[in-house]
């Protein structure tokens, strides 16, 4: 099954409409009041705006960004996680997972693996990043180990590559710089977009 068949393409607004009270509260609470697994979804340069973002507004921002696709993971009829990735110039330059429940989420991890399999088939290499304190770092480390991928530290971030890697990836090979094809991740939230989202969210508080 390929991506366009596998992805459950419901919008954030649809997710809010079908969410129970617990999930709705999670989606509409400012990120600054949630634990680090949600706060770490914000790009580093937008971390100071955590009070202005909720998980649902962040998901809506991703939905409106060119090249971004997202997937809602369901356990039965219950939405239990979110997967998002970004393609830039036919390269996957971002991949994030977010669990809506506490504790293990094997269905989300299974869905993440299936999507990664499809992305590798389509694009050969998947590159993504994580903050060192991201609670999902262990999951990302397991993903990289499973695929025989590489990881390295650069610019205060941990970078990962999996797929059909032709040469060894290391921090030294980039001479202290973020790989060019990954730079789009850091600049994904443009200043105007951040300001607009901030104003909308502040009006709701």
PDB file of N, CA and C in Angstrom, residues 10-35 37-38 41 50-61 63 71-74 78-83 98-101 197 201 204-205:
ATOM      1  N   UNK A  10      -7.447  13.399   7.255  1.00  0.00           N
ATOM      2  CA  UNK A  10      -8.472  14.229   7.865  1.00  0.00           C
ATOM      3  C   UNK A  10      -7.797  15.513   8.361  1.00  0.00           C
ATOM      4  N   UNK A  11      -8.530  16.604   8.284  1.00  0.00           N
ATOM      5  CA  UNK A  11      -7.962  17.888   8.679  1.00  0.00           C
ATOM      6  C   UNK A  11      -7.973  18.031  10.197  1.00  0.00           C
ATOM      7  N   UNK A  12      -7.235  19.018  10.685  1.00  0.00           N
ATOM      8  CA  UNK A  12      -7.218  19.280  12.119  1.00  0.00           C
ATOM      9  C   UNK A  12      -8.611  19.670  12.604  1.00  0.00           C
ATOM     10  N   UNK A  13      -9.333  20.429  11.793  1.00  0.00           N
ATOM     11  CA  UNK A  13     -10.696  20.816  12.176  1.00  0.00           C
ATOM     12  C   UNK A  13     -11.582  19.574  12.312  1.00  0.00           C
ATOM     13  N   UNK A  14     -11.444  18.619  11.393  1.00  0.00           N
ATOM     14  CA  UNK A  14     -12.210  17.370  11.492  1.00  0.00           C
ATOM     15  C   UNK A  14     -11.801  16.588  12.734  1.00  0.00           C
ATOM     16  N   UNK A  15     -10.509  16.604  13.039  1.00  0.00           N
ATOM     17  CA  UNK A  15     -10.022  15.915  14.225  1.00  0.00           C
ATOM     18  C   UNK A  15     -10.636  16.521  15.478  1.00  0.00           C
ATOM     19  N   UNK A  16     -10.702  17.849  15.550  1.00  0.00           N
ATOM     20  CA  UNK A  16     -11.307  18.513  16.705  1.00  0.00           C
ATOM     21  C   UNK A  16     -12.784  18.159  16.824  1.00  0.00           C
ATOM     22  N   UNK A  17     -13.462  18.055  15.698  1.00  0.00           N
ATOM     23  CA  UNK A  17     -14.889  17.757  15.705  1.00  0.00           C
ATOM     24  C   UNK A  17     -15.182  16.368  16.270  1.00  0.00           C
ATOM     25  N   UNK A  18     -14.284  15.416  16.006  1.00  0.00           N
ATOM     26  CA  UNK A  18     -14.535  14.037  16.447  1.00  0.00           C
ATOM     27  C   UNK A  18     -13.787  13.682  17.727  1.00  0.00           C
ATOM     28  N   UNK A  19     -13.019  14.627  18.288  1.00  0.00           N
ATOM     29  CA  UNK A  19     -12.220  14.349  19.482  1.00  0.00           C
ATOM     30  C   UNK A  19     -13.096  14.266  20.727  1.00  0.00           C
ATOM     31  N   UNK A  20     -12.723  13.383  21.652  1.00  0.00           N
ATOM     32  CA  UNK A  20     -13.403  13.354  22.941  1.00  0.00           C
ATOM     33  C   UNK A  20     -12.858  14.492  23.804  1.00  0.00           C
ATOM     34  N   UNK A  21     -13.386  14.612  25.013  1.00  0.00           N
ATOM     35  CA  UNK A  21     -13.031  15.748  25.867  1.00  0.00           C
ATOM     36  C   UNK A  21     -11.539  15.774  26.181  1.00  0.00           C
ATOM     37  N   UNK A  22     -10.964  14.604  26.454  1.00  0.00           N
ATOM     38  CA  UNK A  22      -9.535  14.551  26.795  1.00  0.00           C
ATOM     39  C   UNK A  22      -8.672  15.000  25.636  1.00  0.00           C
ATOM     40  N   UNK A  23      -8.944  14.494  24.431  1.00  0.00           N
ATOM     41  CA  UNK A  23      -8.134  14.856  23.267  1.00  0.00           C
ATOM     42  C   UNK A  23      -8.355  16.317  22.884  1.00  0.00           C
ATOM     43  N   UNK A  24      -9.590  16.797  22.974  1.00  0.00           N
ATOM     44  CA  UNK A  24      -9.849  18.201  22.648  1.00  0.00           C
ATOM     45  C   UNK A  24      -9.056  19.126  23.576  1.00  0.00           C
ATOM     46  N   UNK A  25      -8.995  18.769  24.865  1.00  0.00           N
ATOM     47  CA  UNK A  25      -8.218  19.562  25.814  1.00  0.00           C
ATOM     48  C   UNK A  25      -6.742  19.561  25.437  1.00  0.00           C
ATOM     49  N   UNK A  26      -6.226  18.385  25.069  1.00  0.00           N
ATOM     50  CA  UNK A  26      -4.829  18.284  24.649  1.00  0.00           C
ATOM     51  C   UNK A  26      -4.567  19.157  23.425  1.00  0.00           C
ATOM     52  N   UNK A  27      -5.457  19.133  22.454  1.00  0.00           N
ATOM     53  CA  UNK A  27      -5.255  19.858  21.197  1.00  0.00           C
ATOM     54  C   UNK A  27      -5.379  21.364  21.349  1.00  0.00           C
ATOM     55  N   UNK A  28      -6.086  21.839  22.378  1.00  0.00           N
ATOM     56  CA  UNK A  28      -6.361  23.273  22.497  1.00  0.00           C
ATOM     57  C   UNK A  28      -5.632  23.949  23.656  1.00  0.00           C
ATOM     58  N   UNK A  29      -4.795  23.203  24.362  1.00  0.00           N
ATOM     59  CA  UNK A  29      -4.005  23.774  25.456  1.00  0.00           C
ATOM     60  C   UNK A  29      -2.714  24.377  24.890  1.00  0.00           C
ATOM     61  N   UNK A  30      -2.306  25.576  25.341  1.00  0.00           N
ATOM     62  CA  UNK A  30      -1.029  26.143  24.875  1.00  0.00           C
ATOM     63  C   UNK A  30       0.125  25.161  25.067  1.00  0.00           C
ATOM     64  N   UNK A  31       1.008  25.099  24.079  1.00  0.00           N
ATOM     65  CA  UNK A  31       2.128  24.155  24.147  1.00  0.00           C
ATOM     66  C   UNK A  31       2.985  24.380  25.387  1.00  0.00           C
ATOM     67  N   UNK A  32       3.042  25.632  25.848  1.00  0.00           N
ATOM     68  CA  UNK A  32       3.860  25.931  27.023  1.00  0.00           C
ATOM     69  C   UNK A  32       3.347  25.229  28.271  1.00  0.00           C
ATOM     70  N   UNK A  33       2.071  24.814  28.255  1.00  0.00           N
ATOM     71  CA  UNK A  33       1.485  24.135  29.412  1.00  0.00           C
ATOM     72  C   UNK A  33       1.474  22.617  29.263  1.00  0.00           C
ATOM     73  N   UNK A  34       2.015  22.115  28.158  1.00  0.00           N
ATOM     74  CA  UNK A  34       2.098  20.671  27.935  1.00  0.00           C
ATOM     75  C   UNK A  34       3.522  20.190  28.185  1.00  0.00           C
ATOM     76  N   UNK A  35       3.716  18.877  28.211  1.00  0.00           N
ATOM     77  CA  UNK A  35       5.067  18.377  28.465  1.00  0.00           C
ATOM     78  C   UNK A  35       5.937  18.474  27.213  1.00  0.00           C
ATOM     79  N   UNK A  37       7.235  16.532  25.056  1.00  0.00           N
ATOM     80  CA  UNK A  37       7.035  15.792  23.801  1.00  0.00           C
ATOM     81  C   UNK A  37       6.223  16.605  22.803  1.00  0.00           C
ATOM     82  N   UNK A  38       5.416  17.556  23.290  1.00  0.00           N
ATOM     83  CA  UNK A  38       4.657  18.426  22.403  1.00  0.00           C
ATOM     84  C   UNK A  38       5.415  19.720  22.130  1.00  0.00           C
ATOM     85  N   UNK A  41       7.850  19.809  19.268  1.00  0.00           N
ATOM     86  CA  UNK A  41       7.380  19.868  17.889  1.00  0.00           C
ATOM     87  C   UNK A  41       7.588  21.248  17.271  1.00  0.00           C
ATOM     88  N   UNK A  50       5.751  29.523  22.455  1.00  0.00           N
ATOM     89  CA  UNK A  50       5.000  28.345  22.869  1.00  0.00           C
ATOM     90  C   UNK A  50       3.661  28.700  23.486  1.00  0.00           C
ATOM     91  N   UNK A  51       3.582  29.850  24.138  1.00  0.00           N
ATOM     92  CA  UNK A  51       2.324  30.262  24.744  1.00  0.00           C
ATOM     93  C   UNK A  51       1.282  30.580  23.673  1.00  0.00           C
ATOM     94  N   UNK A  52       1.735  30.995  22.501  1.00  0.00           N
ATOM     95  CA  UNK A  52       0.829  31.418  21.438  1.00  0.00           C
ATOM     96  C   UNK A  52       0.338  30.256  20.578  1.00  0.00           C
ATOM     97  N   UNK A  53       0.979  29.092  20.704  1.00  0.00           N
ATOM     98  CA  UNK A  53       0.613  27.939  19.891  1.00  0.00           C
ATOM     99  C   UNK A  53      -0.091  26.889  20.733  1.00  0.00           C
ATOM    100  N   UNK A  54      -1.105  26.273  20.156  1.00  0.00           N
ATOM    101  CA  UNK A  54      -1.661  25.035  20.681  1.00  0.00           C
ATOM    102  C   UNK A  54      -1.243  23.916  19.738  1.00  0.00           C
ATOM    103  N   UNK A  55      -1.447  22.690  20.150  1.00  0.00           N
ATOM    104  CA  UNK A  55      -1.108  21.577  19.266  1.00  0.00           C
ATOM    105  C   UNK A  55      -1.941  21.639  17.988  1.00  0.00           C
ATOM    106  N   UNK A  56      -3.222  22.001  18.101  1.00  0.00           N
ATOM    107  CA  UNK A  56      -4.065  22.079  16.907  1.00  0.00           C
ATOM    108  C   UNK A  56      -3.646  23.213  15.981  1.00  0.00           C
ATOM    109  N   UNK A  57      -3.254  24.362  16.525  1.00  0.00           N
ATOM    110  CA  UNK A  57      -2.822  25.452  15.652  1.00  0.00           C
ATOM    111  C   UNK A  57      -1.498  25.124  14.971  1.00  0.00           C
ATOM    112  N   UNK A  58      -0.625  24.384  15.678  1.00  0.00           N
ATOM    113  CA  UNK A  58       0.631  23.957  15.061  1.00  0.00           C
ATOM    114  C   UNK A  58       0.345  22.973  13.925  1.00  0.00           C
ATOM    115  N   UNK A  59      -0.580  22.054  14.144  1.00  0.00           N
ATOM    116  CA  UNK A  59      -0.950  21.106  13.100  1.00  0.00           C
ATOM    117  C   UNK A  59      -1.544  21.831  11.892  1.00  0.00           C
ATOM    118  N   UNK A  60      -2.367  22.858  12.145  1.00  0.00           N
ATOM    119  CA  UNK A  60      -2.951  23.632  11.043  1.00  0.00           C
ATOM    120  C   UNK A  60      -1.876  24.393  10.276  1.00  0.00           C
ATOM    121  N   UNK A  61      -0.850  24.871  10.994  1.00  0.00           N
ATOM    122  CA  UNK A  61       0.244  25.571  10.323  1.00  0.00           C
ATOM    123  C   UNK A  61       0.987  24.618   9.388  1.00  0.00           C
ATOM    124  N   UNK A  63      -0.283  21.992   7.991  1.00  0.00           N
ATOM    125  CA  UNK A  63      -1.183  21.687   6.882  1.00  0.00           C
ATOM    126  C   UNK A  63      -1.120  22.728   5.774  1.00  0.00           C
ATOM    127  N   UNK A  71      -0.629  12.680   8.775  1.00  0.00           N
ATOM    128  CA  UNK A  71      -1.360  11.420   8.889  1.00  0.00           C
ATOM    129  C   UNK A  71      -1.836  11.300  10.328  1.00  0.00           C
ATOM    130  N   UNK A  72      -3.100  10.954  10.522  1.00  0.00           N
ATOM    131  CA  UNK A  72      -3.618  10.686  11.856  1.00  0.00           C
ATOM    132  C   UNK A  72      -3.635   9.179  12.068  1.00  0.00           C
ATOM    133  N   UNK A  73      -3.011   8.730  13.145  1.00  0.00           N
ATOM    134  CA  UNK A  73      -2.964   7.311  13.477  1.00  0.00           C
ATOM    135  C   UNK A  73      -4.152   6.975  14.381  1.00  0.00           C
ATOM    136  N   UNK A  74      -4.870   5.912  14.027  1.00  0.00           N
ATOM    137  CA  UNK A  74      -6.042   5.491  14.787  1.00  0.00           C
ATOM    138  C   UNK A  74      -5.815   4.122  15.412  1.00  0.00           C
ATOM    139  N   UNK A  78     -10.324   5.461  17.624  1.00  0.00           N
ATOM    140  CA  UNK A  78      -9.753   6.532  18.450  1.00  0.00           C
ATOM    141  C   UNK A  78      -8.487   7.108  17.814  1.00  0.00           C
ATOM    142  N   UNK A  79      -8.453   8.442  17.583  1.00  0.00           N
ATOM    143  CA  UNK A  79      -7.213   9.059  17.091  1.00  0.00           C
ATOM    144  C   UNK A  79      -6.167   9.041  18.206  1.00  0.00           C
ATOM    145  N   UNK A  80      -5.034   8.395  17.952  1.00  0.00           N
ATOM    146  CA  UNK A  80      -4.046   8.231  19.020  1.00  0.00           C
ATOM    147  C   UNK A  80      -2.673   8.800  18.667  1.00  0.00           C
ATOM    148  N   UNK A  81      -2.520   9.388  17.492  1.00  0.00           N
ATOM    149  CA  UNK A  81      -1.217   9.956  17.152  1.00  0.00           C
ATOM    150  C   UNK A  81      -1.233  10.703  15.843  1.00  0.00           C
ATOM    151  N   UNK A  82      -0.155  11.416  15.605  1.00  0.00           N
ATOM    152  CA  UNK A  82      -0.022  12.271  14.421  1.00  0.00           C
ATOM    153  C   UNK A  82       1.378  12.069  13.847  1.00  0.00           C
ATOM    154  N   UNK A  83       1.459  11.925  12.550  1.00  0.00           N
ATOM    155  CA  UNK A  83       2.732  11.798  11.842  1.00  0.00           C
ATOM    156  C   UNK A  83       2.772  12.867  10.764  1.00  0.00           C
ATOM    157  N   UNK A  98       3.967  12.269  16.891  1.00  0.00           N
ATOM    158  CA  UNK A  98       3.418  12.816  18.129  1.00  0.00           C
ATOM    159  C   UNK A  98       2.323  11.891  18.617  1.00  0.00           C
ATOM    160  N   UNK A  99       2.439  11.420  19.840  1.00  0.00           N
ATOM    161  CA  UNK A  99       1.430  10.537  20.415  1.00  0.00           C
ATOM    162  C   UNK A  99       0.414  11.351  21.199  1.00  0.00           C
ATOM    163  N   UNK A 100      -0.846  11.022  21.020  1.00  0.00           N
ATOM    164  CA  UNK A 100      -1.916  11.683  21.763  1.00  0.00           C
ATOM    165  C   UNK A 100      -2.221  10.985  23.084  1.00  0.00           C
ATOM    166  N   UNK A 101      -1.538   9.895  23.379  1.00  0.00           N
ATOM    167  CA  UNK A 101      -1.816   9.132  24.597  1.00  0.00           C
ATOM    168  C   UNK A 101      -0.536   8.979  25.405  1.00  0.00           C
ATOM    169  N   UNK A 197       0.205  33.559  13.189  1.00  0.00           N
ATOM    170  CA  UNK A 197      -0.291  32.509  14.068  1.00  0.00           C
ATOM    171  C   UNK A 197      -0.329  32.994  15.528  1.00  0.00           C
ATOM    172  N   UNK A 201      -3.653  33.156  17.924  1.00  0.00           N
ATOM    173  CA  UNK A 201      -3.744  32.365  19.137  1.00  0.00           C
ATOM    174  C   UNK A 201      -3.908  33.239  20.363  1.00  0.00           C
ATOM    175  N   UNK A 204      -7.394  34.117  21.110  1.00  0.00           N
ATOM    176  CA  UNK A 204      -8.217  33.034  21.661  1.00  0.00           C
ATOM    177  C   UNK A 204      -8.015  32.859  23.148  1.00  0.00           C
ATOM    178  N   UNK A 205      -6.861  33.343  23.664  1.00  0.00           N
ATOM    179  CA  UNK A 205      -6.513  33.088  25.077  1.00  0.00           C
ATOM    180  C   UNK A 205      -7.299  33.997  26.017  1.00  0.00           C
TER     181      UNK A 205
END
